[in-house]
PDB file of C-alpha atoms in Angstrom:
ATOM      1  CA  UNK E   1     -16.322 -23.487 -12.635  1.00 57.00           C
ATOM      2  CA  UNK E   2     -17.162 -23.559  -8.950  1.00 87.00           C
ATOM      3  CA  UNK E   3     -18.903 -20.342  -7.871  1.00 87.00           C
ATOM      4  CA  UNK E   4     -16.456 -19.645  -5.047  1.00 90.00           C
ATOM      5  CA  UNK E   5     -13.508 -20.212  -7.375  1.00 92.00           C
ATOM      6  CA  UNK E   6     -15.120 -17.799  -9.827  1.00 90.00           C
ATOM      7  CA  UNK E   7     -15.261 -15.142  -7.101  1.00 92.00           C
ATOM      8  CA  UNK E   8     -11.620 -15.822  -6.196  1.00 94.00           C
ATOM      9  CA  UNK E   9     -10.598 -15.452  -9.840  1.00 94.00           C
ATOM     10  CA  UNK E  10     -12.455 -12.147 -10.174  1.00 93.00           C
ATOM     11  CA  UNK E  11     -10.719 -10.844  -7.065  1.00 95.00           C
ATOM     12  CA  UNK E  12      -7.320 -11.985  -8.395  1.00 95.00           C
ATOM     13  CA  UNK E  13      -7.915 -10.332 -11.776  1.00 94.00           C
ATOM     14  CA  UNK E  14      -8.892  -7.109 -10.049  1.00 94.00           C
ATOM     15  CA  UNK E  15      -5.830  -7.153  -7.785  1.00 94.00           C
ATOM     16  CA  UNK E  16      -3.403  -8.247 -10.518  1.00 93.00           C
ATOM     17  CA  UNK E  17      -2.441  -4.842 -11.941  1.00 92.00           C
ATOM     18  CA  UNK E  18      -2.041  -3.380  -8.449  1.00 93.00           C
ATOM     19  CA  UNK E  19       0.016  -6.167  -6.860  1.00 94.00           C
ATOM     20  CA  UNK E  20       3.476  -4.690  -7.528  1.00 93.00           C
ATOM     21  CA  UNK E  21       2.467  -1.400  -5.872  1.00 92.00           C
ATOM     22  CA  UNK E  22       0.615  -3.099  -3.032  1.00 92.00           C
ATOM     23  CA  UNK E  23       3.545  -5.349  -2.219  1.00 91.00           C
ATOM     24  CA  UNK E  24       5.933  -2.385  -2.261  1.00 87.00           C
ATOM     25  CA  UNK E  25       3.654  -0.370  -0.016  1.00 75.00           C
ATOM     26  CA  UNK E  26       1.976   1.603  -2.798  1.00 60.00           C
ATOM     27  CA  UNK E  27       4.829   3.611  -4.237  1.00 54.00           C
ATOM     28  CA  UNK E  28       4.721   3.476  -8.013  1.00 53.00           C
ATOM     29  CA  UNK E  29       2.215   6.128  -9.019  1.00 57.00           C
ATOM     30  CA  UNK E  30      -0.744   3.740  -8.996  1.00 53.00           C
ATOM     31  CA  UNK E  31      -2.253   5.785  -6.170  1.00 59.00           C
ATOM     32  CA  UNK E  32      -3.811   8.103  -8.752  1.00 63.00           C
ATOM     33  CA  UNK E  33      -5.783   5.195 -10.212  1.00 71.00           C
ATOM     34  CA  UNK E  34      -9.401   5.231  -9.031  1.00 75.00           C
ATOM     35  CA  UNK E  35      -9.332   1.494  -8.294  1.00 87.00           C
ATOM     36  CA  UNK E  36      -6.160   1.620  -6.238  1.00 90.00           C
ATOM     37  CA  UNK E  37      -7.893   2.580  -2.985  1.00 90.00           C
ATOM     38  CA  UNK E  38     -10.288  -0.352  -3.314  1.00 91.00           C
ATOM     39  CA  UNK E  39      -7.382  -2.641  -4.137  1.00 92.00           C
ATOM     40  CA  UNK E  40      -5.459  -1.373  -1.108  1.00 92.00           C
ATOM     41  CA  UNK E  41      -8.434  -1.988   1.203  1.00 93.00           C
ATOM     42  CA  UNK E  42      -8.954  -5.432  -0.288  1.00 94.00           C
ATOM     43  CA  UNK E  43      -5.266  -6.259   0.059  1.00 95.00           C
ATOM     44  CA  UNK E  44      -5.463  -5.141   3.686  1.00 94.00           C
ATOM     45  CA  UNK E  45      -7.902  -7.997   4.274  1.00 95.00           C
ATOM     46  CA  UNK E  46      -6.361 -10.658   2.040  1.00 96.00           C
ATOM     47  CA  UNK E  47      -2.652  -9.834   2.185  1.00 93.00           C
ATOM     48  CA  UNK E  48      -2.377 -10.853   5.811  1.00 93.00           C
ATOM     49  CA  UNK E  49      -3.246 -14.437   4.866  1.00 94.00           C
ATOM     50  CA  UNK E  50       0.091 -16.255   4.319  1.00 94.00           C
ATOM     51  CA  UNK E  51      -1.285 -18.559   1.619  1.00 94.00           C
ATOM     52  CA  UNK E  52      -2.480 -15.533  -0.377  1.00 96.00           C
ATOM     53  CA  UNK E  53       0.591 -13.366   0.236  1.00 94.00           C
ATOM     54  CA  UNK E  54       2.981 -16.054  -0.998  1.00 94.00           C
ATOM     55  CA  UNK E  55       1.135 -16.636  -4.260  1.00 96.00           C
ATOM     56  CA  UNK E  56       0.595 -12.886  -4.738  1.00 96.00           C
ATOM     57  CA  UNK E  57       4.345 -12.317  -4.656  1.00 94.00           C
ATOM     58  CA  UNK E  58       4.793 -14.701  -7.588  1.00 93.00           C
ATOM     59  CA  UNK E  59       1.871 -13.117  -9.466  1.00 94.00           C
ATOM     60  CA  UNK E  60       3.332  -9.637  -8.954  1.00 93.00           C
ATOM     61  CA  UNK E  61       6.688 -10.717 -10.381  1.00 91.00           C
ATOM     62  CA  UNK E  62       5.119 -12.285 -13.458  1.00 87.00           C
ATOM     63  CA  UNK E  63       1.371 -11.636 -13.808  1.00 81.00           C
ATOM     64  CA  UNK E  64       0.564 -14.374 -16.304  1.00 89.00           C
ATOM     65  CA  UNK E  65      -2.691 -16.337 -16.407  1.00 92.00           C
ATOM     66  CA  UNK E  66      -1.362 -19.335 -14.483  1.00 94.00           C
ATOM     67  CA  UNK E  67      -0.058 -17.232 -11.592  1.00 95.00           C
ATOM     68  CA  UNK E  68      -3.226 -15.160 -11.423  1.00 95.00           C
ATOM     69  CA  UNK E  69      -5.161 -18.438 -11.526  1.00 95.00           C
ATOM     70  CA  UNK E  70      -3.142 -19.747  -8.588  1.00 97.00           C
ATOM     71  CA  UNK E  71      -3.852 -16.507  -6.740  1.00 97.00           C
ATOM     72  CA  UNK E  72      -7.568 -16.905  -7.469  1.00 96.00           C
ATOM     73  CA  UNK E  73      -7.470 -20.441  -6.066  1.00 97.00           C
ATOM     74  CA  UNK E  74      -5.679 -19.281  -2.914  1.00 97.00           C
ATOM     75  CA  UNK E  75      -8.181 -16.463  -2.443  1.00 96.00           C
ATOM     76  CA  UNK E  76     -11.167 -18.785  -2.932  1.00 95.00           C
ATOM     77  CA  UNK E  77      -9.724 -21.204  -0.353  1.00 95.00           C
ATOM     78  CA  UNK E  78      -9.364 -18.394   2.195  1.00 95.00           C
ATOM     79  CA  UNK E  79     -12.873 -17.141   1.421  1.00 93.00           C
ATOM     80  CA  UNK E  80     -14.329 -20.637   1.852  1.00 92.00           C
ATOM     81  CA  UNK E  81     -12.982 -20.647   5.401  1.00 92.00           C
ATOM     82  CA  UNK E  82     -14.211 -17.136   6.221  1.00 90.00           C
ATOM     83  CA  UNK E  83     -17.768 -16.263   5.160  1.00 87.00           C
ATOM     84  CA  UNK E  84     -17.493 -12.904   6.924  1.00 88.00           C
ATOM     85  CA  UNK E  85     -14.450 -11.999   4.828  1.00 91.00           C
ATOM     86  CA  UNK E  86     -16.342 -13.039   1.705  1.00 89.00           C
ATOM     87  CA  UNK E  87     -19.142 -10.683   2.681  1.00 85.00           C
ATOM     88  CA  UNK E  88     -16.708  -7.810   3.376  1.00 88.00           C
ATOM     89  CA  UNK E  89     -15.080  -7.965  -0.057  1.00 88.00           C
ATOM     90  CA  UNK E  90     -18.370  -7.795  -1.954  1.00 83.00           C
ATOM     91  CA  UNK E  91     -18.361  -4.021  -2.336  1.00 80.00           C
ATOM     92  CA  UNK E  92     -14.615  -3.785  -2.920  1.00 87.00           C
ATOM     93  CA  UNK E  93     -14.373  -5.588  -6.248  1.00 88.00           C
ATOM     94  CA  UNK E  94     -16.016  -3.803  -9.188  1.00 84.00           C
ATOM     95  CA  UNK E  95     -18.432  -6.055 -11.046  1.00 84.00           C
ATOM     96  CA  UNK E  96     -18.545  -8.745  -8.363  1.00 83.00           C
ATOM     97  CA  UNK E  97     -22.036 -10.231  -8.274  1.00 78.00           C
ATOM     98  CA  UNK E  98     -23.393  -9.297  -4.841  1.00 77.00           C
ATOM     99  CA  UNK E  99     -26.300 -11.727  -5.060  1.00 78.00           C
ATOM    100  CA  UNK E 100     -23.911 -14.594  -5.765  1.00 79.00           C
ATOM    101  CA  UNK E 101     -21.691 -13.604  -2.858  1.00 80.00           C
ATOM    102  CA  UNK E 102     -24.769 -13.429  -0.624  1.00 77.00           C
ATOM    103  CA  UNK E 103     -25.737 -16.960  -1.623  1.00 82.00           C
ATOM    104  CA  UNK E 104     -22.202 -18.218  -1.067  1.00 84.00           C
ATOM    105  CA  UNK E 105     -21.971 -16.493   2.309  1.00 80.00           C
ATOM    106  CA  UNK E 106     -25.236 -18.070   3.417  1.00 81.00           C
ATOM    107  CA  UNK E 107     -24.226 -21.511   2.188  1.00 85.00           C
ATOM    108  CA  UNK E 108     -20.909 -21.242   4.053  1.00 83.00           C
ATOM    109  CA  UNK E 109     -22.736 -20.447   7.274  1.00 77.00           C
ATOM    110  CA  UNK E 110     -22.032 -16.770   7.773  1.00 65.00           C
ATOM    111  CA  UNK E 111     -23.252 -13.321   6.985  1.00 55.00           C
ATOM    112  CA  UNK E 112     -26.305 -11.290   7.725  1.00 48.00           C
ATOM    113  CA  UNK E 113     -28.425 -13.187   5.202  1.00 42.00           C
ATOM    114  CA  UNK E 114     -28.755 -16.280   7.384  1.00 40.00           C
ATOM    115  CA  UNK E 115     -32.334 -17.282   7.890  1.00 40.00           C
ATOM    116  CA  UNK E 116     -33.589 -14.757   5.353  1.00 40.00           C
ATOM    117  CA  UNK E 117     -35.160 -16.845   2.636  1.00 37.00           C
ATOM    118  CA  UNK E 118     -35.432 -13.870   0.310  1.00 39.00           C
ATOM    119  CA  UNK E 119     -31.733 -12.957   0.433  1.00 40.00           C
ATOM    120  CA  UNK E 120     -30.233 -13.507  -2.984  1.00 40.00           C
ATOM    121  CA  UNK E 121     -33.068 -15.534  -4.483  1.00 42.00           C
ATOM    122  CA  UNK E 122     -32.342 -14.038  -7.878  1.00 42.00           C
ATOM    123  CA  UNK E 123     -28.818 -14.478  -9.115  1.00 44.00           C
ATOM    124  CA  UNK E 124     -27.618 -12.515 -12.083  1.00 41.00           C
ATOM    125  CA  UNK E 125     -24.248 -12.434 -13.756  1.00 41.00           C
ATOM    126  CA  UNK E 126     -21.493 -15.021 -13.583  1.00 39.00           C
ATOM    127  CA  UNK E 127     -23.632 -17.051 -15.939  1.00 42.00           C
ATOM    128  CA  UNK E 128     -26.121 -17.744 -13.153  1.00 41.00           C
ATOM    129  CA  UNK E 129     -23.893 -20.253 -11.422  1.00 44.00           C
ATOM    130  CA  UNK E 130     -26.383 -20.397  -8.584  1.00 45.00           C
ATOM    131  CA  UNK E 131     -30.106 -20.136  -8.994  1.00 45.00           C
ATOM    132  CA  UNK E 132     -33.324 -20.884  -7.290  1.00 38.00           C
TER     133      UNK E 132
END
């Protein structure tokens, strides 16, 4: 699996349980969940992208694997066009490999790691999709 698609899928899986509340404006009791605030902040960045919002609506109505997969693809497409957004979401998704995101951000031409040859040289997790 492409590394950027893997990141998109992780983001979609994280958002999945929160989508109904996020799309309704956060009004179903999910606010007490410790991950909800991170999901809300993440949705604040991604939900304004029409291609993500449209697919998220379908995933919220029926959160099966195919709809979450489509959401992951839409998210990865948006992230591929916005390295700065990719960098911003790194700390918002629990378990997201920060070294991998750093490598992806650099390869997409953005982020603070540009020109820093030591940034992300060691990649752990995600089955070492990128390595040096």
